[in-house]
CSV table of C-alpha atoms in Angstrom, one decimal:
chain,number,residue,atom,x,y,z
A,17,UNK,CA,19.7,92.6,-47.2
A,18,UNK,CA,21.1,89.5,-47.2
A,19,UNK,CA,22.8,86.3,-45.3
A,20,UNK,CA,22.2,85.2,-41.7
A,21,UNK,CA,23.6,84.0,-38.3
A,22,UNK,CA,20.3,83.9,-37.4
A,23,UNK,CA,20.6,80.0,-36.5
A,24,UNK,CA,23.2,81.0,-33.7
A,25,UNK,CA,20.7,80.8,-30.6
A,26,UNK,CA,21.9,83.8,-28.0
A,27,UNK,CA,19.3,84.3,-24.9
A,28,UNK,CA,17.9,88.0,-24.9
A,29,UNK,CA,19.3,88.1,-21.0
A,30,UNK,CA,22.8,87.4,-22.1
A,31,UNK,CA,23.0,89.9,-24.7
A,32,UNK,CA,22.0,92.6,-22.2
A,33,UNK,CA,24.6,91.9,-19.7
A,34,UNK,CA,27.2,92.4,-22.3
A,35,UNK,CA,25.7,96.0,-22.6
A,36,UNK,CA,25.3,96.6,-19.0
A,37,UNK,CA,27.9,99.4,-19.1
A,38,UNK,CA,26.1,101.7,-21.6
A,39,UNK,CA,24.3,105.0,-20.4
A,40,UNK,CA,20.5,104.3,-20.1
A,41,UNK,CA,18.7,107.2,-22.1
A,42,UNK,CA,15.7,105.5,-22.9
A,43,UNK,CA,14.9,104.2,-18.8
A,44,UNK,CA,11.1,104.4,-18.4
A,45,UNK,CA,10.3,104.8,-22.1
A,46,UNK,CA,8.8,102.1,-24.4
A,47,UNK,CA,10.1,101.6,-28.0
A,48,UNK,CA,8.5,99.9,-31.1
A,49,UNK,CA,10.8,98.0,-33.3
A,50,UNK,CA,8.7,97.5,-36.3
A,51,UNK,CA,9.7,95.2,-39.0
A,52,UNK,CA,8.8,92.6,-41.7
A,53,UNK,CA,8.0,89.3,-40.6
A,54,UNK,CA,11.1,87.5,-41.9
A,55,UNK,CA,13.3,85.4,-40.3
A,56,UNK,CA,16.7,83.3,-41.2
A,57,UNK,CA,17.6,86.3,-42.6
A,58,UNK,CA,20.3,89.0,-42.5
A,59,UNK,CA,17.5,91.8,-41.7
A,60,UNK,CA,15.8,89.5,-38.8
A,61,UNK,CA,19.9,89.5,-37.3
A,62,UNK,CA,19.5,93.3,-37.9
A,63,UNK,CA,16.2,93.6,-35.7
A,64,UNK,CA,17.1,91.2,-33.1
A,65,UNK,CA,20.4,93.5,-32.5
A,66,UNK,CA,18.0,96.5,-32.5
A,67,UNK,CA,15.9,95.2,-30.2
A,68,UNK,CA,19.1,94.2,-27.8
A,69,UNK,CA,20.4,97.7,-27.8
A,70,UNK,CA,17.1,99.6,-26.9
A,71,UNK,CA,16.9,97.2,-23.9
A,72,UNK,CA,20.4,97.9,-23.1
A,73,UNK,CA,19.6,101.4,-23.1
A,74,UNK,CA,17.1,101.3,-20.6
A,75,UNK,CA,14.0,100.5,-23.0
A,76,UNK,CA,11.0,98.7,-22.8
A,77,UNK,CA,10.9,97.4,-26.2
A,78,UNK,CA,8.1,95.6,-28.2
A,79,UNK,CA,8.4,93.9,-31.4
A,80,UNK,CA,5.7,94.6,-34.0
A,81,UNK,CA,5.8,92.5,-36.9
A,82,UNK,CA,4.6,93.3,-40.8
A,83,UNK,CA,4.0,90.1,-43.0
A,84,UNK,CA,4.7,91.5,-46.5
A,85,UNK,CA,2.0,89.5,-48.0
A,86,UNK,CA,-1.6,89.0,-47.6
A,87,UNK,CA,-2.2,86.5,-44.5
A,88,UNK,CA,-4.8,85.6,-42.3
A,89,UNK,CA,-5.0,87.0,-38.8
A,90,UNK,CA,-2.2,85.7,-36.9
A,91,UNK,CA,-1.0,83.2,-35.8
A,92,UNK,CA,-3.1,81.3,-38.2
A,93,UNK,CA,-2.2,80.5,-41.9
A,94,UNK,CA,1.0,79.0,-43.3
A,95,UNK,CA,3.5,81.7,-42.6
A,96,UNK,CA,2.7,83.1,-39.2
A,97,UNK,CA,3.3,80.3,-37.4
A,98,UNK,CA,6.6,79.3,-39.1
A,99,UNK,CA,7.6,83.1,-38.7
A,100,UNK,CA,7.0,82.8,-34.8
A,101,UNK,CA,8.6,79.8,-34.3
A,102,UNK,CA,11.5,80.7,-35.8
A,103,UNK,CA,12.2,84.0,-34.4
A,104,UNK,CA,11.7,82.8,-30.6
A,105,UNK,CA,15.1,84.8,-29.8
A,106,UNK,CA,13.8,88.0,-30.6
A,107,UNK,CA,14.1,89.4,-27.4
A,108,UNK,CA,11.0,91.6,-27.4
A,109,UNK,CA,9.3,92.5,-23.9
A,110,UNK,CA,6.4,91.7,-25.9
A,111,UNK,CA,5.7,90.7,-29.6
A,112,UNK,CA,2.5,92.0,-31.6
A,113,UNK,CA,1.9,90.6,-35.3
A,114,UNK,CA,-0.5,92.2,-38.0
A,115,UNK,CA,-0.1,91.9,-42.0
A,116,UNK,CA,-3.3,92.6,-44.4
A,117,UNK,CA,-6.1,90.9,-44.8
A,118,UNK,CA,-7.8,88.7,-47.6
A,119,UNK,CA,-10.7,91.0,-47.4
A,120,UNK,CA,-8.4,94.0,-48.4
A,121,UNK,CA,-9.1,92.5,-51.9
A,122,UNK,CA,-12.5,94.4,-51.6
A,123,UNK,CA,-10.5,97.4,-51.9
A,124,UNK,CA,-8.8,98.9,-54.1
A,125,UNK,CA,-5.6,96.4,-53.9
A,126,UNK,CA,-6.1,94.7,-56.9
A,127,UNK,CA,-5.4,98.2,-58.7
A,128,UNK,CA,-3.1,100.3,-56.7
A,129,UNK,CA,-1.2,96.9,-55.9
A,130,UNK,CA,-1.5,93.9,-57.4
A,131,UNK,CA,-2.1,95.2,-61.2
A,132,UNK,CA,1.5,97.6,-60.0
A,133,UNK,CA,3.3,94.2,-59.0
A,134,UNK,CA,2.8,92.3,-61.6
A,135,UNK,CA,4.8,94.5,-63.9
A,136,UNK,CA,7.1,94.4,-61.3
A,137,UNK,CA,6.4,97.3,-59.2
A,138,UNK,CA,7.4,95.9,-55.8
A,139,UNK,CA,7.2,99.2,-54.0
A,140,UNK,CA,3.8,100.2,-54.6
A,141,UNK,CA,2.4,96.2,-53.7
A,142,UNK,CA,4.1,96.7,-50.1
A,143,UNK,CA,3.3,100.4,-49.4
A,144,UNK,CA,-0.2,99.3,-50.0
A,145,UNK,CA,-0.7,96.2,-48.0
A,146,UNK,CA,1.1,98.4,-44.9
A,147,UNK,CA,-1.6,100.8,-45.6
A,148,UNK,CA,-4.1,98.1,-45.1
A,149,UNK,CA,-2.3,96.6,-42.3
A,150,UNK,CA,-4.5,97.0,-39.2
A,151,UNK,CA,-3.5,97.8,-35.6
A,152,UNK,CA,-2.7,94.5,-33.9
A,153,UNK,CA,-4.9,92.8,-31.7
A,154,UNK,CA,-3.9,94.0,-28.2
A,155,UNK,CA,-1.8,96.9,-29.2
A,156,UNK,CA,-4.3,99.7,-28.1
A,157,UNK,CA,-3.0,99.3,-24.7
A,158,UNK,CA,0.7,100.3,-25.6
A,159,UNK,CA,1.2,103.9,-25.1
A,160,UNK,CA,4.5,104.1,-27.5
A,161,UNK,CA,7.3,106.5,-27.0
A,162,UNK,CA,9.5,106.1,-29.7
A,163,UNK,CA,9.8,104.3,-32.7
A,164,UNK,CA,12.5,102.8,-34.6
A,165,UNK,CA,11.2,101.4,-38.3
A,166,UNK,CA,12.6,99.1,-40.6
A,167,UNK,CA,12.5,99.4,-44.2
A,168,UNK,CA,10.3,102.6,-45.9
A,169,UNK,CA,7.1,100.2,-46.6
A,170,UNK,CA,6.6,99.6,-42.7
A,171,UNK,CA,5.6,103.5,-42.5
A,172,UNK,CA,1.9,103.9,-43.5
A,173,UNK,CA,1.7,100.6,-40.8
A,174,UNK,CA,3.5,103.0,-38.5
A,175,UNK,CA,1.2,105.8,-39.0
A,176,UNK,CA,-1.3,103.3,-37.9
A,177,UNK,CA,0.4,102.3,-34.8
A,178,UNK,CA,0.9,105.9,-33.9
A,179,UNK,CA,-3.0,106.6,-33.9
A,180,UNK,CA,-2.4,110.6,-34.4
A,181,UNK,CA,0.1,111.0,-31.5
A,182,UNK,CA,3.3,112.9,-32.7
A,183,UNK,CA,6.2,109.8,-31.8
A,184,UNK,CA,10.0,110.3,-32.6
A,185,UNK,CA,10.5,108.0,-35.5
A,186,UNK,CA,14.0,106.7,-36.7
A,187,UNK,CA,13.7,104.9,-40.2
A,188,UNK,CA,16.4,101.9,-40.5
A,189,UNK,CA,16.6,101.8,-44.4
A,190,UNK,CA,18.6,98.9,-44.9
A,191,UNK,CA,19.8,99.7,-48.7
A,192,UNK,CA,17.9,101.6,-51.4
A,193,UNK,CA,15.1,99.0,-52.0
A,194,UNK,CA,14.4,100.1,-55.3
A,195,UNK,CA,17.9,98.7,-56.0
A,196,UNK,CA,16.6,95.2,-54.7
A,197,UNK,CA,13.7,95.1,-56.6
A,198,UNK,CA,15.5,95.7,-59.6
A,199,UNK,CA,18.0,92.9,-58.8
A,200,UNK,CA,15.3,90.5,-57.7
A,201,UNK,CA,13.3,91.2,-61.0
A,202,UNK,CA,15.7,89.8,-63.3
A,203,UNK,CA,15.0,86.7,-61.7
A,204,UNK,CA,11.3,86.9,-61.9
A,205,UNK,CA,8.6,86.5,-64.6
A,206,UNK,CA,6.8,90.2,-65.0
A,207,UNK,CA,4.8,91.3,-68.0
A,208,UNK,CA,5.4,94.6,-69.9
A,209,UNK,CA,5.6,97.5,-69.3
A,210,UNK,CA,7.9,97.0,-66.8
A,211,UNK,CA,8.4,99.6,-63.5
A,212,UNK,CA,11.3,101.4,-63.4
A,213,UNK,CA,13.7,102.1,-61.1
A,214,UNK,CA,13.3,105.6,-61.1
A,215,UNK,CA,9.3,105.3,-60.3
A,216,UNK,CA,10.2,102.7,-57.4
A,217,UNK,CA,12.8,104.8,-55.9
A,218,UNK,CA,10.3,108.3,-56.0
A,219,UNK,CA,8.0,106.1,-54.0
A,220,UNK,CA,10.5,105.0,-51.5
A,221,UNK,CA,12.0,108.8,-51.1
A,222,UNK,CA,8.3,110.1,-50.6
A,223,UNK,CA,7.6,108.1,-47.7
A,224,UNK,CA,11.1,108.0,-46.0
A,225,UNK,CA,10.3,112.3,-46.2
A,226,UNK,CA,8.1,111.1,-43.1
A,227,UNK,CA,10.9,109.5,-40.7
A,228,UNK,CA,12.5,112.5,-38.2
A,229,UNK,CA,16.2,110.6,-38.9
A,230,UNK,CA,17.0,108.1,-41.1
A,231,UNK,CA,19.3,105.6,-40.1
A,232,UNK,CA,21.7,103.9,-42.8
A,233,UNK,CA,23.8,100.5,-41.9
A,234,UNK,CA,26.5,101.1,-44.9
A,235,UNK,CA,28.6,104.0,-46.2
A,236,UNK,CA,27.4,103.5,-49.8
A,237,UNK,CA,23.8,103.9,-48.5
A,238,UNK,CA,24.5,106.6,-46.0
A,239,UNK,CA,26.3,108.7,-49.0
A,240,UNK,CA,23.7,108.1,-51.5
A,241,UNK,CA,20.6,109.0,-49.3
A,242,UNK,CA,22.2,112.4,-48.5
A,243,UNK,CA,22.6,113.2,-52.0
A,244,UNK,CA,19.2,112.1,-52.8
A,245,UNK,CA,17.2,113.8,-49.6
A,246,UNK,CA,19.5,116.4,-48.3
A,247,UNK,CA,16.9,117.8,-45.8
A,248,UNK,CA,16.5,115.0,-43.6
A,249,UNK,CA,18.8,114.1,-41.2
A,250,UNK,CA,20.8,110.9,-41.6
A,251,UNK,CA,23.3,108.9,-39.6
A,252,UNK,CA,25.5,106.0,-40.7
A,253,UNK,CA,25.1,103.4,-38.1
A,254,UNK,CA,26.5,100.0,-38.6
A,255,UNK,CA,24.2,96.8,-37.8
A,256,UNK,CA,24.9,94.7,-34.6
A,257,UNK,CA,25.6,91.5,-35.5
A,258,UNK,CA,25.7,88.6,-32.9
A,259,UNK,CA,29.2,87.1,-33.1
A,260,UNK,CA,30.1,83.9,-34.2
A,261,UNK,CA,32.3,81.6,-32.3
A,262,UNK,CA,35.9,82.4,-32.2
A,263,UNK,CA,37.3,80.0,-35.6
A,264,UNK,CA,39.6,77.1,-34.1
A,265,UNK,CA,39.1,74.5,-36.8
A,266,UNK,CA,40.7,73.5,-40.0
A,267,UNK,CA,37.5,73.4,-42.5
A,268,UNK,CA,37.3,75.9,-45.5
A,269,UNK,CA,33.7,77.0,-45.7
A,270,UNK,CA,31.3,79.3,-47.7
A,271,UNK,CA,27.8,80.3,-46.0
A,272,UNK,CA,25.1,81.8,-48.0
A,273,UNK,CA,21.7,82.3,-47.8
A,274,UNK,CA,19.3,82.0,-50.7
A,275,UNK,CA,19.0,85.2,-52.5
A,276,UNK,CA,19.5,86.5,-55.9
A,277,UNK,CA,23.0,88.2,-55.5
A,278,UNK,CA,24.4,85.2,-53.5
A,279,UNK,CA,23.5,82.9,-56.5
A,280,UNK,CA,25.0,84.8,-59.0
A,281,UNK,CA,28.0,84.9,-56.7
A,282,UNK,CA,27.8,81.4,-55.8
A,283,UNK,CA,27.5,80.9,-59.7
A,284,UNK,CA,30.4,82.8,-60.9
A,285,UNK,CA,32.5,80.8,-58.0
A,286,UNK,CA,31.4,77.3,-59.1
A,287,UNK,CA,32.1,78.2,-62.8
A,288,UNK,CA,34.9,80.0,-62.8
A,289,UNK,CA,36.9,79.5,-59.4
A,290,UNK,CA,36.2,76.0,-59.0
A,291,UNK,CA,37.7,74.6,-61.6
A,292,UNK,CA,41.1,76.5,-61.4
A,293,UNK,CA,41.6,75.4,-57.9
A,294,UNK,CA,42.8,71.9,-58.4
A,295,UNK,CA,40.8,69.8,-55.7
A,296,UNK,CA,40.6,72.6,-53.0
A,297,UNK,CA,38.1,71.7,-50.9
A,298,UNK,CA,35.1,73.9,-49.6
A,299,UNK,CA,31.6,73.3,-48.1
A,300,UNK,CA,28.9,75.5,-48.6
A,301,UNK,CA,26.5,75.7,-45.8
A,302,UNK,CA,22.5,77.7,-46.1
A,303,UNK,CA,20.1,77.7,-48.1
A,304,UNK,CA,21.2,79.0,-50.7
A,305,UNK,CA,21.6,74.9,-52.1
A,306,UNK,CA,17.8,75.7,-52.6
A,307,UNK,CA,18.3,78.5,-55.0
A,308,UNK,CA,21.1,77.0,-57.4
A,309,UNK,CA,19.1,74.0,-57.5
A,310,UNK,CA,16.2,76.1,-58.4
A,311,UNK,CA,17.6,78.2,-60.5
A,312,UNK,CA,19.9,75.8,-62.8
A,313,UNK,CA,19.6,71.9,-61.8
A,314,UNK,CA,22.6,71.4,-64.1
A,315,UNK,CA,25.1,73.4,-62.0
A,316,UNK,CA,23.7,72.1,-58.9
A,317,UNK,CA,24.1,68.7,-59.9
A,318,UNK,CA,27.5,69.2,-60.9
A,319,UNK,CA,28.5,70.4,-57.5
A,320,UNK,CA,25.8,68.5,-55.6
A,321,UNK,CA,28.6,67.2,-52.9
A,322,UNK,CA,30.0,71.0,-52.0
A,323,UNK,CA,26.3,72.1,-50.6
A,324,UNK,CA,25.8,70.9,-46.9
A,325,UNK,CA,22.4,73.0,-46.8
A,326,UNK,CA,20.7,74.9,-43.7
A,327,UNK,CA,21.7,73.1,-40.3
A,328,UNK,CA,20.9,73.9,-37.1
A,329,UNK,CA,24.1,75.1,-35.3
A,330,UNK,CA,25.6,77.1,-38.0
A,331,UNK,CA,28.0,78.7,-34.9
A,332,UNK,CA,29.7,75.2,-34.7
A,333,UNK,CA,30.1,75.5,-38.5
A,334,UNK,CA,32.2,78.6,-37.7
A,335,UNK,CA,34.0,77.3,-34.9
A,336,UNK,CA,35.4,74.4,-36.9
A,337,UNK,CA,36.7,76.8,-40.2
A,338,UNK,CA,39.9,77.3,-40.7
A,339,UNK,CA,39.5,79.7,-43.4
A,340,UNK,CA,35.9,81.3,-44.5
A,341,UNK,CA,35.4,82.3,-48.3
A,342,UNK,CA,33.7,85.2,-49.6
A,343,UNK,CA,33.4,85.0,-53.4
A,344,UNK,CA,30.8,88.4,-53.6
A,345,UNK,CA,30.5,89.7,-57.2
A,346,UNK,CA,27.2,90.8,-57.0
A,347,UNK,CA,25.0,92.6,-54.3
A,348,UNK,CA,24.1,95.7,-52.8
A,349,UNK,CA,24.2,97.3,-49.0
A,350,UNK,CA,26.2,95.4,-46.1
A,351,UNK,CA,26.9,91.7,-46.4
A,352,UNK,CA,26.0,90.5,-43.3
A,353,UNK,CA,27.7,87.2,-43.8
A,354,UNK,CA,30.9,89.1,-44.1
A,355,UNK,CA,30.4,90.9,-40.4
A,356,UNK,CA,29.8,87.2,-39.1
A,357,UNK,CA,33.0,86.1,-41.0
A,358,UNK,CA,34.9,89.3,-39.4
A,359,UNK,CA,33.9,88.1,-36.0
A,360,UNK,CA,35.1,84.6,-36.0
A,361,UNK,CA,38.8,85.8,-36.4
A,362,UNK,CA,39.5,83.4,-39.5
A,363,UNK,CA,41.6,83.7,-42.3
A,364,UNK,CA,39.2,85.4,-45.1
A,365,UNK,CA,39.4,84.9,-49.1
A,366,UNK,CA,37.3,87.5,-50.7
A,367,UNK,CA,36.6,89.9,-53.6
A,368,UNK,CA,36.7,93.3,-52.7
A,369,UNK,CA,32.8,93.5,-53.0
A,370,UNK,CA,32.3,91.4,-50.3
A,371,UNK,CA,33.4,94.3,-48.1
A,372,UNK,CA,30.9,96.9,-49.8
A,373,UNK,CA,29.3,99.3,-47.2
A,374,UNK,CA,32.1,99.4,-44.7
A,375,UNK,CA,34.4,102.4,-43.6
A,376,UNK,CA,37.4,100.0,-44.4
A,377,UNK,CA,40.3,99.0,-46.7
A,378,UNK,CA,40.3,95.3,-46.7
A,379,UNK,CA,43.6,95.6,-47.9
A,380,UNK,CA,45.0,96.8,-44.6
A,381,UNK,CA,43.5,93.7,-42.6
A,382,UNK,CA,46.6,91.4,-41.9
A,383,UNK,CA,44.4,88.1,-42.0
A,384,UNK,CA,42.1,89.0,-45.2
A,385,UNK,CA,43.4,87.9,-49.1
A,386,UNK,CA,41.6,89.9,-51.5
A,387,UNK,CA,41.1,88.3,-55.0
A,388,UNK,CA,40.3,90.6,-58.5
A,389,UNK,CA,39.8,87.6,-60.4
A,390,UNK,CA,39.1,83.9,-60.5
A,391,UNK,CA,42.5,82.9,-61.2
A,392,UNK,CA,44.0,84.8,-57.9
A,393,UNK,CA,40.9,83.2,-55.7
A,394,UNK,CA,41.7,80.1,-56.2
A,395,UNK,CA,45.4,80.4,-56.1
A,396,UNK,CA,44.7,82.2,-52.7
A,397,UNK,CA,42.0,79.6,-51.6
A,398,UNK,CA,44.6,77.0,-51.6
A,399,UNK,CA,47.2,78.8,-50.2
A,400,UNK,CA,44.9,79.5,-47.1
A,401,UNK,CA,43.6,76.1,-47.0
A,402,UNK,CA,47.5,74.7,-46.8
A,403,UNK,CA,47.7,77.1,-43.9
A,404,UNK,CA,44.3,76.0,-42.1
A,405,UNK,CA,45.4,71.8,-42.7
A,406,UNK,CA,49.0,73.1,-41.0
A,407,UNK,CA,47.4,75.1,-38.0
A,408,UNK,CA,49.3,78.2,-39.2
A,409,UNK,CA,46.4,80.4,-38.8
A,410,UNK,CA,46.6,83.3,-36.1
A,411,UNK,CA,44.8,83.5,-33.0
A,412,UNK,CA,41.4,84.7,-33.8
A,413,UNK,CA,40.7,86.9,-30.9
A,414,UNK,CA,43.7,88.5,-31.8
A,415,UNK,CA,43.0,89.1,-35.6
A,416,UNK,CA,42.6,92.5,-37.4
A,417,UNK,CA,38.9,91.7,-38.7
A,418,UNK,CA,38.0,90.6,-35.1
A,419,UNK,CA,39.0,93.9,-33.9
A,420,UNK,CA,37.1,95.6,-36.8
A,421,UNK,CA,34.2,93.5,-35.5
A,422,UNK,CA,34.2,94.6,-32.0
A,423,UNK,CA,35.1,98.2,-32.9
A,424,UNK,CA,32.1,98.9,-35.7
A,425,UNK,CA,29.8,95.8,-35.6
A,426,UNK,CA,29.4,94.6,-32.1
A,427,UNK,CA,26.4,95.1,-29.7
A,428,UNK,CA,28.1,97.9,-27.7
A,429,UNK,CA,29.1,99.8,-30.8
A,430,UNK,CA,25.9,99.6,-32.0
A,431,UNK,CA,24.0,100.9,-28.7
A,432,UNK,CA,26.4,103.7,-28.4
A,433,UNK,CA,25.4,104.8,-32.1
A,434,UNK,CA,22.1,104.4,-31.5
A,435,UNK,CA,22.2,106.7,-28.0
A,436,UNK,CA,24.2,109.0,-30.0
A,437,UNK,CA,21.6,109.6,-32.7
A,438,UNK,CA,18.7,109.5,-30.6
A,439,UNK,CA,19.6,112.4,-28.3
A,440,UNK,CA,19.6,114.5,-31.3
A,441,UNK,CA,15.8,114.0,-31.5
């Protein structure tokens, strides 16, 4: 999953209070939210929302972060300090960390994991790492009543955490990961014979069968997994995304993190749309600048002035917006970036793919202008900019997109959906 607003600071206390009227079916129980040790990405924001929701439902919530690479014992090493510092707002009552140690190389990791990885089999590599991830320091004192795992590849680690006990496990899939691996492999260096989509998908499905319930955060993913695993229980639960500030400015912005899908989309925008926009203005925020520069230095230099990079307060960027552009032509799964744009209530200029995974027809949203091609996108962009400069934007709190956010993607909506799904286990 891509895109983030995790730079917006919001205290756990504030999130809990906003959900104060929610029933508390987890009162007196401890819930472990197990996730990859990622930050500054859409998946991290999803984890923050999960923890806040379970706390609002009455649980004591612990975060268990698993490193997706070989790493020294936390908090040592290059990646652990960075992750721990960047995830201070995660909101858990207690935090644990673990990852496969370098000593795992003495096992069959080179054969079962690394050898497959160099052929593009990221699915096997992550599973083999998870199998070798030890119980976190101090975790032996915990008694877990419920586990919410993120991504199939954490499930071997989840079995280590369960220590032979039977604990209900909800697996939040966050897209078909084999699809993401194939997309990433387009931009990486691997050697033949290349890993196939079918082989990686089969490994993914085999581990998913161990979960008690599979939760999916977008409509496409829900439909596909129901067909692939009809014997399992499935639930469509949109993620909770922290709201951006309501937009009351005049800036035209794009917000994007560095992943391959965003790079492809931004390349289309810069190469195909910008030349037709006749000087329309836009500022591009997020670490996508580094991704463009790394993959196409010439393209980056030609549009260097548009890139503003990662900022400490992305909330201020949304607050000053008069229009958000969503030029999405590549990507799978729900776009957190699109949900953030919905939440700020600002007029949007978007391609239909920006709304992938949502059970909504974006053409019915009054403050969304949809573009089917580059020429149309450029025209709608100019029109939206003129309205923003003229101060003619509708009240953000009463906009169609803000209402959609509150009904489907707010913390309250997510907690209600989680409580309903968990009641069936």
